[in-house]
CSV table of C-alpha atoms and ligand atoms in Angstrom, one decimal:
chain,number,residue,atom,x,y,z
A,1,MET,CA,25.5,-9.4,13.2
A,2,VAL,CA,22.4,-11.8,14.8
A,3,LEU,CA,20.4,-9.7,16.8
A,4,LYS,CA,18.6,-11.0,20.1
A,5,LYS,CA,14.5,-10.8,19.1
A,6,PRO,CA,12.3,-10.3,21.7
A,7,LYS,CA,9.8,-13.1,22.7
A,8,SER,CA,7.4,-10.5,24.1
A,9,VAL,CA,6.4,-6.9,23.7
A,10,GLU,CA,7.2,-7.5,27.7
A,11,GLU,CA,10.6,-7.3,27.4
A,12,LEU,CA,10.5,-3.9,25.5
A,13,ARG,CA,10.5,-0.5,26.4
A,14,TYR,CA,10.7,0.6,22.9
A,15,LEU,CA,8.9,-0.8,19.8
A,16,LYS,CA,8.8,0.8,16.2
A,17,ARG,CA,7.9,-0.3,12.9
A,18,LYS,CA,8.2,2.6,9.8
A,19,LYS,CA,8.6,2.6,6.6
A,20,LEU,CA,10.4,4.9,5.0
A,21,ASP,CA,11.1,6.6,1.8
A,22,LYS,CA,11.8,4.9,-1.5
A,23,GLY,CA,10.5,1.5,-0.1
A,24,GLY,CA,12.9,1.7,2.8
A,25,LYS,CA,11.7,0.4,5.9
A,26,VAL,CA,12.9,-0.1,9.7
A,27,LYS,CA,12.0,-2.0,12.6
A,28,ILE,CA,13.8,-0.7,16.1
A,29,TRP,CA,13.3,-2.5,19.7
A,30,ILE,CA,14.9,-1.6,23.0
A,31,PHE,CA,15.1,-3.9,25.6
A,32,ASN,CA,14.4,-3.3,29.4
A,33,PRO,CA,17.6,-3.6,31.0
A,34,GLU,CA,18.1,-7.0,32.9
A,35,CYS,CA,17.7,-7.7,36.3
A,36,PRO,CA,20.9,-7.3,37.7
A,37,LYS,CA,19.7,-9.4,41.0
A,38,CYS,CA,18.4,-12.4,39.4
A,39,GLU,CA,19.9,-11.9,35.8
A,40,GLU,CA,16.6,-13.5,33.9
A,41,GLY,CA,13.4,-10.7,34.8
A,42,TYR,CA,12.9,-7.8,33.7
A,43,LEU,CA,13.2,-4.4,35.1
A,44,ARG,CA,10.3,-2.4,34.3
A,45,ILE,CA,7.8,0.2,35.3
A,46,PRO,CA,5.2,-1.3,37.2
A,47,TYR,CA,2.3,-2.0,35.5
A,48,ASN,CA,-1.4,-1.5,36.8
A,49,LYS,CA,-3.2,-4.3,35.4
A,50,GLU,CA,-7.1,-2.7,36.6
A,51,THR,CA,-6.3,0.6,34.4
A,52,GLY,CA,-4.0,-1.0,31.4
A,53,ARG,CA,-1.6,1.6,32.0
A,54,PHE,CA,2.1,1.8,33.0
A,55,LYS,CA,2.6,3.4,36.2
A,56,SER,CA,4.6,6.5,35.1
A,57,ARG,CA,4.7,7.7,38.2
A,58,ALA,CA,6.5,5.2,39.7
A,59,ARG,CA,9.8,6.0,41.5
A,60,ASP,CA,11.5,2.5,40.5
A,61,PHE,CA,11.7,-0.1,37.6
A,62,VAL,CA,10.8,-3.1,39.0
A,63,CYS,CA,12.1,-6.9,38.1
A,64,ALA,CA,8.9,-9.0,36.6
A,65,LYS,CA,10.3,-12.2,38.0
A,66,CYS,CA,12.0,-11.6,41.4
A,67,GLY,CA,10.4,-8.4,42.1
A,68,TYR,CA,14.0,-6.1,42.4
A,69,LYS,CA,13.8,-2.9,42.7
A,70,VAL,CA,15.8,-0.6,40.9
A,71,PRO,CA,15.8,3.5,41.3
A,72,LYS,CA,14.0,5.3,37.9
A,73,LYS,CA,16.4,7.2,37.7
A,74,GLU,CA,19.4,5.0,37.7
A,75,ILE,CA,17.8,3.7,34.3
A,76,LYS,CA,17.6,6.8,33.1
A,77,GLU,CA,21.2,7.9,32.9
A,78,GLU,CA,22.3,4.9,31.0
A,79,THR,CA,22.2,5.4,27.3
A,80,PRO,CA,20.2,2.2,25.8
A,81,ILE,CA,20.9,0.3,22.6
A,82,ALA,CA,18.8,0.2,20.1
A,83,ASN,CA,18.6,-3.1,18.0
A,84,ILE,CA,17.5,-2.3,14.1
A,85,GLU,CA,16.4,-4.3,11.4
A,86,TYR,CA,16.0,-2.0,8.3
A,87,THR,CA,16.1,-2.1,4.8
A,88,CYS,CA,18.3,1.1,3.7
A,89,PRO,CA,16.0,3.6,1.5
A,90,HIS,CA,19.5,4.4,-0.5
A,91,CYS,CA,20.2,1.5,-1.3
A,92,LYS,CA,18.1,-1.0,-0.3
A,93,TYR,CA,20.5,-3.2,1.5
A,94,GLU,CA,18.6,-5.2,4.3
A,95,GLY,CA,20.7,-5.4,7.4
A,96,GLU,CA,20.8,-5.3,11.5
A,97,LYS,CA,22.8,-3.9,13.6
A,98,GLN,CA,22.8,-1.7,16.8
A,99,ALA,CA,23.6,1.5,17.5
A,100,PRO,CA,22.6,3.7,21.0
A,101,PHE,CA,19.4,5.2,21.3
A,102,LYS,CA,20.6,9.1,22.3
A,103,ARG,CA,18.0,10.7,24.3
A,104,THR,CA,18.2,13.7,22.8
A,105,SER,CA,15.8,16.7,22.2
A,106,THR,CA,15.3,15.9,18.7
A,107,LYS,CA,12.5,13.7,17.6
A,108,THR,CA,14.3,11.4,15.5
A,109,PHE,CA,16.5,8.5,15.4
A,110,LYS,CA,20.0,8.3,13.1
A,111,PHE,CA,21.8,5.5,12.3
A,112,LYS,CA,24.1,4.5,9.3
A,113,CYS,CA,24.0,1.9,6.8
A,114,ASP,CA,26.2,-0.9,6.9
A,115,LYS,CA,26.4,-1.0,3.2
A,116,CYS,CA,26.1,2.7,1.5
A,117,GLY,CA,27.4,4.5,5.0
A,118,LYS,CA,24.6,6.8,4.4
A,119,ILE,CA,22.5,8.0,6.9
A,120,ILE,CA,19.2,7.0,7.8
A,121,THR,CA,16.8,8.9,9.5
A,122,VAL,CA,13.7,7.7,11.6
A,123,LYS,CA,11.1,10.1,13.5
A,124,LYS,CA,10.8,8.7,17.0
A,125,ALA,CA,7.3,9.3,17.5
B,201,ZN,ZN1,15.1,-10.3,39.0
B,202,ZN,ZN1,22.1,1.7,2.3
């Protein structure tokens, strides 16, 4: 499987690099949703250039390209797909895969190694 790589972090809503036990490592990234209108831009939370912060209280995601707005709650309902590059801490296999990034109350993200089938656990924070 060949994963789509981000051209810039602006396309992403989540990015995490993490070293795991026993020489394992992982990189996880999730793209912002694609704009349903122009299908070229990405929807994201409006960014305040003066403070350098995302406007977390904004009600809409806005397309960076065409300005189309989608209510935040509509976007929250879907389960985003995480892109994962990993070196398995159990068998050292280097792989790439995708997995649903569930919004659960747990602070960890888990996925299975394609080679040895063992679960790899990553702390989200
Ligand atoms: Zn757009
Ligand atoms: Zn493995």
